[in-house]
XYZ file of C-alpha atoms in Angstrom:
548
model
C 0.000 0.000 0.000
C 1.286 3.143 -1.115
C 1.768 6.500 1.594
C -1.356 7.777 -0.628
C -3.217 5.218 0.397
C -2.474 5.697 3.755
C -2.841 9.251 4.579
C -6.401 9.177 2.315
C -8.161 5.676 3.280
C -11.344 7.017 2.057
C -11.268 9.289 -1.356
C -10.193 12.816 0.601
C -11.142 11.797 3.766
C -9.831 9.606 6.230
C -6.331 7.884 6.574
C -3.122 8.191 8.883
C -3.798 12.452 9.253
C -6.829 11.822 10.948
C -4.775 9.796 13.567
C -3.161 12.652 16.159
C -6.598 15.051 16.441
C -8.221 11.423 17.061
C -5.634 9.903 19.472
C -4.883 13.663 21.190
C -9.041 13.799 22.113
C -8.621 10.181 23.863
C -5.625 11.156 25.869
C -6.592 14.242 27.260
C -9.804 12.673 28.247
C -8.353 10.123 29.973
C -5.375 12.576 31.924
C -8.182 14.563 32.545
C -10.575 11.908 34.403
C -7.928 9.540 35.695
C -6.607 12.474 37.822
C -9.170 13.607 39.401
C -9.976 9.910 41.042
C -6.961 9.026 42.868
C -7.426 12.125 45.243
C -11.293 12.532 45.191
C -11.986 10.925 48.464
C -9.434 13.228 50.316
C -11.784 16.275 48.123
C -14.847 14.511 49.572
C -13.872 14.511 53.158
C -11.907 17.904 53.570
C -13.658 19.873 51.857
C -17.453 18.212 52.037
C -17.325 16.807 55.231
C -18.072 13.516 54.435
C -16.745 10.296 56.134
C -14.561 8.127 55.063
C -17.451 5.294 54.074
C -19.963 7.824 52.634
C -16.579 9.165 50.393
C -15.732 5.635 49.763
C -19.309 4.966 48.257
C -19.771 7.842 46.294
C -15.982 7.231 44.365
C -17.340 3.460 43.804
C -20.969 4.328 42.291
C -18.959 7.284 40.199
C -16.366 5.018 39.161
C -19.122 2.028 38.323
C -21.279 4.561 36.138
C -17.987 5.999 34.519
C -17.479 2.057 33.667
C -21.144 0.862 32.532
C -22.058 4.375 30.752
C -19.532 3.568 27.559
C -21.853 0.066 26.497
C -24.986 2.485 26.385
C -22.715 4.574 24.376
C -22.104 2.330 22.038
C -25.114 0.969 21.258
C -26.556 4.899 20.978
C -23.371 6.040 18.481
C -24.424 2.348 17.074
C -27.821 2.856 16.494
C -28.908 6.594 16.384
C -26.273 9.233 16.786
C -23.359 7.799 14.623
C -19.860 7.661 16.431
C -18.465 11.425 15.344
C -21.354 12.792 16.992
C -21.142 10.919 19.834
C -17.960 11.752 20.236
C -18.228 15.729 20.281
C -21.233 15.624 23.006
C -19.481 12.753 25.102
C -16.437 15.879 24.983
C -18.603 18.436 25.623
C -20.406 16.687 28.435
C -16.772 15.704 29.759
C -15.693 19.387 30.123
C -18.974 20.929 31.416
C -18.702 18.057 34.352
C -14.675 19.301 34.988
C -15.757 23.175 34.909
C -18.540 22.405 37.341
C -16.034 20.549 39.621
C -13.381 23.475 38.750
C -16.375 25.637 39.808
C -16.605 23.977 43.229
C -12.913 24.584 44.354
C -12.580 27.784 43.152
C -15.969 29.193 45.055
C -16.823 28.572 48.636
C -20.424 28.938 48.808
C -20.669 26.122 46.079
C -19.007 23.432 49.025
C -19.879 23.460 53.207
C -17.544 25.496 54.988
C -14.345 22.760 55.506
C -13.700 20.804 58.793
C -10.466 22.444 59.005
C -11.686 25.911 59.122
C -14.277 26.032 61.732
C -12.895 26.374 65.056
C -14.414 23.941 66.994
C -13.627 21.120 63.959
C -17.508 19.943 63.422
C -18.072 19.598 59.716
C -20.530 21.129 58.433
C -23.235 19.277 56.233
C -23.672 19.930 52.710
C -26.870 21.299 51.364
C -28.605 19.483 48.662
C -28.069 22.125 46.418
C -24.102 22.007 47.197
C -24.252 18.399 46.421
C -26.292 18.346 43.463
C -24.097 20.749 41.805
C -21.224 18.049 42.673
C -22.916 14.968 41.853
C -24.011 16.630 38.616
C -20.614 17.488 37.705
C -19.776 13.659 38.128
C -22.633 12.585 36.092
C -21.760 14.918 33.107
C -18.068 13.638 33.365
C -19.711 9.612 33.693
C -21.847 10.670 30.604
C -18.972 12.178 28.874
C -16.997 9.058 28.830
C -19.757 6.737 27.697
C -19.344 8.997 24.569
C -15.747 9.037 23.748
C -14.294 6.529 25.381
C -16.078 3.196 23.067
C -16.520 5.468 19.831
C -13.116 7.080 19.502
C -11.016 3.251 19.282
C -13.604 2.342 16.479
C -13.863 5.858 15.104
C -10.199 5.772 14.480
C -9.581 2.316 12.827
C -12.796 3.927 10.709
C -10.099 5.858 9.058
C -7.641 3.420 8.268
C -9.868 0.602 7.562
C -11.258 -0.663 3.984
C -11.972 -4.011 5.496
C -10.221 -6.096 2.838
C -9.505 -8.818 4.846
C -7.073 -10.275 1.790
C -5.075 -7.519 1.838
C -1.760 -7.612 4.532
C -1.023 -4.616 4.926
C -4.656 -3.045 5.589
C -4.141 -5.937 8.707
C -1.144 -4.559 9.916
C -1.861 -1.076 9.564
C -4.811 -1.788 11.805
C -2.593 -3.741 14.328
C -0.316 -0.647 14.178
C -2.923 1.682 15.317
C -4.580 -0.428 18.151
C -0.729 -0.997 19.570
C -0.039 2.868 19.438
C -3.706 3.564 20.276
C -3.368 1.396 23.329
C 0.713 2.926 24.455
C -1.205 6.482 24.627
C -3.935 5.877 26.563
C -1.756 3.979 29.183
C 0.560 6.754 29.193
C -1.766 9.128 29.514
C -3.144 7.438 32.599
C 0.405 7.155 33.941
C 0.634 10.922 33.052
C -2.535 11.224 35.292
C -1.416 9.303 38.359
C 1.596 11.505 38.996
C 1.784 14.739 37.278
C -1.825 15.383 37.691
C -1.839 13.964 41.011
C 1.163 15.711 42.232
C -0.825 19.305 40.901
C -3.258 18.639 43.389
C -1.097 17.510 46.073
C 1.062 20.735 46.248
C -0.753 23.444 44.577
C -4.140 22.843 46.095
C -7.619 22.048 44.182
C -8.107 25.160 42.536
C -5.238 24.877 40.196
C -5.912 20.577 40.583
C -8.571 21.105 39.006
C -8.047 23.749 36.865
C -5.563 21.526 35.147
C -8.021 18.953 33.725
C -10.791 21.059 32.815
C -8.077 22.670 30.314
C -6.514 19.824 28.994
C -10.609 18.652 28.624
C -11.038 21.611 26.568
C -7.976 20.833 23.902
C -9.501 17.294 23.984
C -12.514 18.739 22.642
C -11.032 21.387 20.430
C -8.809 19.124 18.402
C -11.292 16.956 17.691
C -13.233 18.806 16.326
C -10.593 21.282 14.502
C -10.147 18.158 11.944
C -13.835 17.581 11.502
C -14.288 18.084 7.614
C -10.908 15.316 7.310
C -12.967 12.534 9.125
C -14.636 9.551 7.527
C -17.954 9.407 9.560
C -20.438 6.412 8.864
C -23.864 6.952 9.938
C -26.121 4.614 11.790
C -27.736 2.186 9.889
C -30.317 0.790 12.180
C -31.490 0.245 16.145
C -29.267 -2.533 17.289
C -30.838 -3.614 20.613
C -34.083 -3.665 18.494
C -32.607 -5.937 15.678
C -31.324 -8.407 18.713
C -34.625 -8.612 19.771
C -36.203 -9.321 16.687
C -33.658 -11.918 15.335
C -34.330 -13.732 18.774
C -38.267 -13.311 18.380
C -38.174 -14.728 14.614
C -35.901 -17.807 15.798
C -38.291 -18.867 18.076
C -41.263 -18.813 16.261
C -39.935 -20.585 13.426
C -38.088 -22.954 15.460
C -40.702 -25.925 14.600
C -42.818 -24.980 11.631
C -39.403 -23.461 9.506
C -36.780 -26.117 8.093
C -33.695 -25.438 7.204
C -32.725 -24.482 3.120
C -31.980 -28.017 1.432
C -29.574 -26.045 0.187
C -28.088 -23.836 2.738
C -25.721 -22.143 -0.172
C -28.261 -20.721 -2.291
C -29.567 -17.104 -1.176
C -32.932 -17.096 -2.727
C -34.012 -18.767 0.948
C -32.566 -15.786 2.407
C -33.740 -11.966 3.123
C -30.727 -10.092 3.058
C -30.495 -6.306 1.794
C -29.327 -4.740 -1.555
C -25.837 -4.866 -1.869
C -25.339 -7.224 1.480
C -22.013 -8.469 2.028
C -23.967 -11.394 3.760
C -25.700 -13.166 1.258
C -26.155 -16.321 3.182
C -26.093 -16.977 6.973
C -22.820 -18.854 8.529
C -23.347 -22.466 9.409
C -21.973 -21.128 13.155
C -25.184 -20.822 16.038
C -26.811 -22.471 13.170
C -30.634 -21.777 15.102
C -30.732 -18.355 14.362
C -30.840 -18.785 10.589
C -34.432 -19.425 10.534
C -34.751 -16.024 11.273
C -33.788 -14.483 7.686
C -35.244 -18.068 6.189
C -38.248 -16.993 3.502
C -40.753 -19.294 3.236
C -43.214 -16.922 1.086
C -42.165 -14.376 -0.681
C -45.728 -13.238 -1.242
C -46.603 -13.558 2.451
C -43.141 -12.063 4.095
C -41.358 -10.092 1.626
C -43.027 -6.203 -0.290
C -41.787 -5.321 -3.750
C -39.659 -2.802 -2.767
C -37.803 -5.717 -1.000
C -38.398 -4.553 2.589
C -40.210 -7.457 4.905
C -43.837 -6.955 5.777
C -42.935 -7.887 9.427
C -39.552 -7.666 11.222
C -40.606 -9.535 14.113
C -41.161 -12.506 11.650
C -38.679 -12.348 8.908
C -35.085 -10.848 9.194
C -31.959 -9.803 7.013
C -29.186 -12.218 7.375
C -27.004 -9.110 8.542
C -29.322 -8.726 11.413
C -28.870 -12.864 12.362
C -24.618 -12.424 11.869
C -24.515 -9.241 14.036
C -25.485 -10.968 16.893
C -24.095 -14.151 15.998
C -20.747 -11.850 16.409
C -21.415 -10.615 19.268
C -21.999 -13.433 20.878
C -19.195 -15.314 19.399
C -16.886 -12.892 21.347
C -18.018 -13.633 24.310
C -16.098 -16.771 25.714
C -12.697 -14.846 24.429
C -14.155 -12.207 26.104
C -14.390 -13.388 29.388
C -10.954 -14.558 29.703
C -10.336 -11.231 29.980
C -11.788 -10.651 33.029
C -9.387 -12.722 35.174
C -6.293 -11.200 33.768
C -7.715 -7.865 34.526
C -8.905 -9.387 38.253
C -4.477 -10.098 38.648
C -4.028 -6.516 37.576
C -6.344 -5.167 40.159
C -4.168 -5.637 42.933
C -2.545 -2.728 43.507
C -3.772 -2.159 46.930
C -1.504 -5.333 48.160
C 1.479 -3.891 46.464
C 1.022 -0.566 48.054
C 0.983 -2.119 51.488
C 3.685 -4.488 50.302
C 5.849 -1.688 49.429
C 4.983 -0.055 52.869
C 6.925 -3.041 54.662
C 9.619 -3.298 52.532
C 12.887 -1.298 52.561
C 12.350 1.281 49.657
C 15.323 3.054 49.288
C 17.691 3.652 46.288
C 20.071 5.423 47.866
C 20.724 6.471 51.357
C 19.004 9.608 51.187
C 15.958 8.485 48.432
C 13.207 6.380 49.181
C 10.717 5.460 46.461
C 7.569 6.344 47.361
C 5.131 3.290 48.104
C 2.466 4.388 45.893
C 5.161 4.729 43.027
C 5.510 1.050 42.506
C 2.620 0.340 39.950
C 4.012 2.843 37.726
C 6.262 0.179 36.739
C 3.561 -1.375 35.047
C 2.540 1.574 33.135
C 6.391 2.250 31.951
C 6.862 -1.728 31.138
C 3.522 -1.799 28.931
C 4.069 1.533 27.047
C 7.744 0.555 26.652
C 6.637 -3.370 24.843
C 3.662 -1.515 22.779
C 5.859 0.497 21.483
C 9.005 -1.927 21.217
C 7.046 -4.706 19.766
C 5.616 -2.321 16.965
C 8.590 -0.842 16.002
C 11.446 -3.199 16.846
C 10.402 -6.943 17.322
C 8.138 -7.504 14.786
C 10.156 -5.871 12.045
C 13.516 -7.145 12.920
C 11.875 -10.571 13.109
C 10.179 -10.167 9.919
C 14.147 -9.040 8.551
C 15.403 -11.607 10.022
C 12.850 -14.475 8.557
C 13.141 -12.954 4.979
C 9.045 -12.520 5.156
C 6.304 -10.335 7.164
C 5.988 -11.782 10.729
C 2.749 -11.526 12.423
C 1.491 -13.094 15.707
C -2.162 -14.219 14.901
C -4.332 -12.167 18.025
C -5.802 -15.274 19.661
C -2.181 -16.553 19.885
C -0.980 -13.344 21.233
C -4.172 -13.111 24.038
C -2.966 -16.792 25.022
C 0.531 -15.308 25.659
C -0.635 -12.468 27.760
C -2.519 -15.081 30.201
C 0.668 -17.437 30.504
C 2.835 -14.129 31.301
C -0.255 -12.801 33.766
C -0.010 -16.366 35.762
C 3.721 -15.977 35.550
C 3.133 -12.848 36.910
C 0.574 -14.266 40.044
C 3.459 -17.018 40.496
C 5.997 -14.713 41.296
C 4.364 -12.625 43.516
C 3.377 -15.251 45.305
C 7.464 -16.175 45.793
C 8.372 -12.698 46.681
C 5.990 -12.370 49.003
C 6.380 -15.910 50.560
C 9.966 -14.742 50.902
C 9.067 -11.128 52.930
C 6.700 -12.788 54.742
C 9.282 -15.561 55.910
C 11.972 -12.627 57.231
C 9.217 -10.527 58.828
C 8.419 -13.319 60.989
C 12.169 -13.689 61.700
C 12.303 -10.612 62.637
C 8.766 -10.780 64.997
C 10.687 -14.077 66.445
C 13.755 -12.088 67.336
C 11.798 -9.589 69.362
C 13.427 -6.769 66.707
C 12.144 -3.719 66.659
C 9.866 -2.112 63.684
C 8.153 -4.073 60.769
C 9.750 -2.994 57.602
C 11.912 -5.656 56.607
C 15.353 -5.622 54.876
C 14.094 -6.826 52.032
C 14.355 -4.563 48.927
C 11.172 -3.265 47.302
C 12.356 -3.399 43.911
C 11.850 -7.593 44.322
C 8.245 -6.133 43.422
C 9.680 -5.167 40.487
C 9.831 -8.473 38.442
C 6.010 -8.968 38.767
C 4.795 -5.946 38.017
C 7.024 -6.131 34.212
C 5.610 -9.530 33.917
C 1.497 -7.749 34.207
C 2.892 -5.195 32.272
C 4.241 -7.490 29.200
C 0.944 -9.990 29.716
C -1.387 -6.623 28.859
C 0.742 -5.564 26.292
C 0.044 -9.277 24.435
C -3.416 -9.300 25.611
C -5.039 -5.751 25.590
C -4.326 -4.761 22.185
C -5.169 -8.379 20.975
C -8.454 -7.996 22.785
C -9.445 -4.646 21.575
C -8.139 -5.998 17.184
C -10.274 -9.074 18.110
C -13.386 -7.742 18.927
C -13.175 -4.903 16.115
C -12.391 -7.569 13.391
C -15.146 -10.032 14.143
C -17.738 -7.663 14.693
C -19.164 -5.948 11.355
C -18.876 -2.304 10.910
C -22.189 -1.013 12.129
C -21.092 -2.563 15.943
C -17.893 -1.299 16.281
C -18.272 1.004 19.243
C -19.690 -1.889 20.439
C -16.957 -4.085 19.722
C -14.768 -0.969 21.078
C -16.777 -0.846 24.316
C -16.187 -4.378 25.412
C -12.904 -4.292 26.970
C -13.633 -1.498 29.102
C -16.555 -3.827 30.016
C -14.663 -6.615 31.138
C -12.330 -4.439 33.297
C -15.697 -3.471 35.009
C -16.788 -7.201 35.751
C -12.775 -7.361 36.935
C -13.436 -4.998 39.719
C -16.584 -6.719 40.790
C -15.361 -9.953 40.500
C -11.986 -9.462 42.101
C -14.519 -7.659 45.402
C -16.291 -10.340 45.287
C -13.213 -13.076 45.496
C -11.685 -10.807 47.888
C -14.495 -11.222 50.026
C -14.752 -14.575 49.913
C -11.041 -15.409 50.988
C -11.336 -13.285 53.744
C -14.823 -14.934 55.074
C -13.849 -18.400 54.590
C -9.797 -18.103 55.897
C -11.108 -16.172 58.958
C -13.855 -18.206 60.004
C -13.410 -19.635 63.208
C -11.217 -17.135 64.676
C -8.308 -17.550 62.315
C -6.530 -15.214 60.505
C -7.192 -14.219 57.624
C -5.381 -14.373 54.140
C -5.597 -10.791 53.690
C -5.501 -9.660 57.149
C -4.799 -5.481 57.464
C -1.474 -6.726 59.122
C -0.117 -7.908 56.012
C 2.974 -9.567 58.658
C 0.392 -11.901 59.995
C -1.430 -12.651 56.616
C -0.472 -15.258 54.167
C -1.198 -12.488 50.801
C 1.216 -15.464 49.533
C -1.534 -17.873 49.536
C -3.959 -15.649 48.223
C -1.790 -14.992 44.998
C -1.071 -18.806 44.695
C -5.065 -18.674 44.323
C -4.714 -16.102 41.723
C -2.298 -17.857 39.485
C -4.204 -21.338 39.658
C -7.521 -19.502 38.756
C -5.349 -17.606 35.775
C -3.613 -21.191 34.531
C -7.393 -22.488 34.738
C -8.290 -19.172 32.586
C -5.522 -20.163 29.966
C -6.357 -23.729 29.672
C -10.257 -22.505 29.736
C-alpha cells in the first residue's frame, strides 16, 4: 500500500492524518478523568465533610457509572447518533462536568464550609443544592466518557480501515494503530497518576482542578478542529431492536421453519441490496431461521423490505449478533487477567513493609511502585511495533505476524507468571518478617528490597501488552462495521466485571480463611497474613483461565 493510500483511506477523507486530532481527544480525556480519582476521596472529606465510608461509596458508584455508561454509548453512536457525533457531546459533556467541579474549588459557597476551618472542627453538612451541583458534575463527566471513550477506538480504525480482509497490509496497519492507540492511553493514565496527582497535592484544588478542565477543553477542540478530514459512517439501524427481533423470529420458526436443502443458495434468504452477507454462517446455526423466507408473497413487499420484522429478518441482522456473541467466551478470559491486575492495593501495602530506598538519602515512594507497570507496557507496545516484529520479519526474509488469539494466550501465561511470582516474593518477605517478629526486633519494615516487586509488576505489564491490544483488534475484526463502538466498548466492560469480580473473590477469601477465629489471608497486618496464599489462588484460577 502506497503512503497515498495511507494518509487518504477514504477518497479525501480519512487515513493516517486523521490519527493525532483522534488519538490527542482520547488522551486528554483520559489525563483529565484519571486524575481527578486518585485524590477525590481526600476532596470529599476535607472539603465536604463527608466520612470516610460515605466518600468511599460515592468514588465506587462514580467510578461504576464511569465504567457501565460507555456500552450504552455504544449501542446509541451504534444505532442513532453515529460515532463522530457521539464523540463531540461525550467531549462536551466531559468538560462541562470538569468546569462544574473546577467551579466547586474555586468558590466557597458552592461546598460546606471545611472541617479544618471552623474552630471547633464539626463539619458542616452539605446542602442538597451544594451536592447536586457536585454529583451533577460527576454525572456529566460519567456521561462524557460513555461517549468518547467506546466510539473514539472504532472511530479511528474507521479511518484506516477498507476491510479487505485479503489484503496484509490493511491488517497490519490496523494492528499498528490499536498498539499505538493502546501505548497512549496507558501513558496518559500514567501521566494522570503523577503529574496530575502531584498538581493537586502541592498546589491545592483550585489549580488541581483547573488543570483537567483545560486539557478537557484541547480534547474537545482538536477533535473537532479536523472535523471536515474525518470519515464518519452513519447509523444504519437500532441494534438492541434488531437483537430482539432476530431472537423473536428464531423462536417462532423454530418448529414450523426447516432449514434451506440447500443452505448455499440465497434465494431462501432476506438479506439487503448490496449485502455483504448473502447467506447466513453455518456457526449458532438456530438463528438462521430467522432471515429463512418461506413466502415471498406472504413475508417479503416489492420494494424488498419485509412486511414484518418480528417474523422475517436480514441475514445481517442474524450475523450481528451471531458476532457478538461469538466474542463472548474470548471475552471473558479477559476478566481474570484484569482481576491479577487489580491488585494494587496489596502492592502498596507491600511496598509499605519493605525497605524502599535507592540510595541512602531516596526512598521510592510506596504508591510509586505500579508505575512500573505503566512504563513496562508503554515501553513493549511500542518496542514490539517498532522493533520486534520488524527485525523478526528481517530476520525471517518474510512479514511476521502473531495471529491475536495466539498473542491473548501469551498475555494469560505471562499474567499467571506474573501471580506465580508474587506469590514467591511475598512468601519470601513474609518468611523474614516473621524472623524478625521471632527475634523480638524492633519495627516491621523488613530488609528486604522493594524493587523484588519489580519483576512482577514487568511480567502484568508485558501480559497486557500481548493481551489488551489483541483484545481490543479481536473484537473490532469479528464484529461488522455497524457494531464497532460496540466491539470498542467491550474491553472497558470486562475491566468493570474485573473490579466486581476481584470484590467479590476478595471477600470470599477473607470470610472463609477467617472463620473460626483464624486469621485471615488478607488480614490489614499484612505480617500476619499469608497475601502469599492468596496470589497462589490467583495464578491457579489464571492457569485455569488459559487452559479454559
Amino acid at each position: 500500500m502506497s503512503v497515498e493510500q495511507l494518509l487518504k483511506a477514504d477518497g479525501k477523507k480519512g487515513g493516517l492524518i486523521t490519527m493525532p486530532f483522534i488519538i490527542a481527544n482520547e488522551a486528554f480525556e483520559e489525563v483529565s478523568s484519571y486524575g481527578l480519582l486518585p485524590n477525590m476521596i481526600l476532596y470529599l472529606m476535607q472539603e465536604y465533610g463527608m466520612e470516610l465510608v460515605q466518600g468511599t461509596y460515592v468514588v465506587f458508584l462514580w467510578t461504576a457509572a464511569t465504567n457501565f455508561t460507555p456500552l450504552v454509548g455504544a449501542f446509541v453512536a451504534d444505532s442513532y447518533l453515529g460515532r463522530f457525533l457521539c464523540i463531540c457531546l461525550g467531549s462536551i459533556s466531559s468538560l462541562l462536568g470538569m468546569i462544574l467541579l473546577w467551579l466547586t474549588a474555586m468558590f466557597p459557597k458552592l461546598r460546606p464550609s471545611s472541617c479544618y476551618s471552623t474552630i471547633s472542627g464539626a463539619c458542616k453538612r452539605a446542602s442538597p443544592a451544594q451536592l447536586g451541583l457536585l454529583y451533577s458534575s460527576f454525572a456529566l463527566m460519567s456521561i462524557g466518557a460513555g461517549g468518547i471513550r467506546p466510539c473514539s477506538l472504532a472511530f479511528g480504525a474507521d479511518q484506516l480501515d477498507n476491510r479487505d480482509s485479503s489484503d496484509p497490509s490493511n491488517k497490519r496497519i490496523l494492528e499498528s494503530y490499536f498498539s499505538w492507540y493502546y501505548a497512549s492511553a496507558t501513558a496518559s493514565v500514567l501521566i494522570s497518576f503523577t503529574g496530575i496527582v502531584y498538581i493537586q497535592d502541592h498546589l491545592g484544588w483550585k489549580i488541581g482542578y483547573g488543570v483537567p478542565a483545560v486539557l478537557m477543553f484541547l480534547s474537545a477542540s482538536s477533535f473537532l478542529i479536523a472535523s471536515s478530514l474525518y470519515v464518519k459512517h452513519e447509523p444504519s439501524t437500532n441494534l438492541l431492536v434488531s437483537f430482539a427481533q432476530v431472537i423473536v423470529a428464531s423462536y417462532r420458526k423454530r418448529r414450523n421453519v426447516p432449514f434451506p436443502t440447500l443452505s448455499s443458495s440465497d434465494e431462501y434468504y432476506h438479506h439487503g441490496k448490496g449485502s455483504e452477507f448473502q447467506v447466513p454462517t453455518d456457526k449458532l446455526r438456530f438463528f438462521n431461521k430467522a432471515c429463512v423466507v418461506t413466502s415471498y408473497e406472504d413475508e417479503v413487499m416489492s420494494d424488498g423490505s419485509v412486511m414484518n420484522p418480528w417474523r422475517t429478518c436480514t441475514v445481517e441482522q442474524v450475523e450481528q449478533l451471531k458476532s457478538l456473541i461469538r466474542v463472548l467466551p474470548i471475552w471473558s478470559t479477559g476478566i481474570i487477567m484484569a482481576v491479577s491486575v487489580n491488585q494494587g492495593t496489596f502492592l502498596l501495602v507491600q511496598a509499605e513493609f519493605m525497605d524502599r530506598h535507592l540510595t541512602r538519602s531516596f526512598e521510592i515512594p510506596a504508591g510509586s511502585f505500579g508505575s512500573v507497570l505503566l512504563v513496562t507496557l508503554v515501553i513493549w507496545v511500542l518496542s514490539y511495533d517498532r522493533a520486534i516484529l520488524p527485525l523478526a520479519s528481517k530476520l525471517c526474509g518474510k512479514p511476521v505476524d502473531l495471529g491475536v488469539k495466539l498473542r491473548m494466550g501469551i498475555g494469560l501465561l505471562f499474567s499467571c507468571s506474573a501471580m506465580v511470582v508474587a506469590a514467591i516474593v511475598e512468601h519470601a518477605r513474609r518468611r523474614q518478617a516473621v524472623e524478625i517478629r521471632h527475634s523480638n526486633s524492633s519495627g516491621a519494615v523488613v530488609t528486604m528490597s522493594a524493587l523484588w516487586l519489580a519483576p512482577q509488576l514487568v511480567l502484568m505489564g508485558v501480559a497486557q501488552g500481548f493481551n489488551s491490544v489483541a483484545q481490543m483488534q479481536f473484537y473490532y475484526s469479528e464484529c461488522p462495521k455497524s457494531m464497532s463502538s460496540i466491539a470498542g466498548s467491550l474491553f472497558g466492560l470486562g475491566t468493570a466485571m474485573a473490579s466486581l469480580l476481584a470484590s467479590a473473590i476478595l471477600s470470599m477469601v477473607d470470610g472463609s480463611t477467617s472463620r473460626n477465629g483464624g486469621t485471615s489471608w488478607v488480614s490489614s497486618d499484612i505480617n500476619a497474613a499469608q497475601l502469599d496464599l492468596y496470589y497462589w489462588l490467583l495464578a491457579a484460577m489464571s492457569l485455569a483461565n488459559v487452559v479454559y
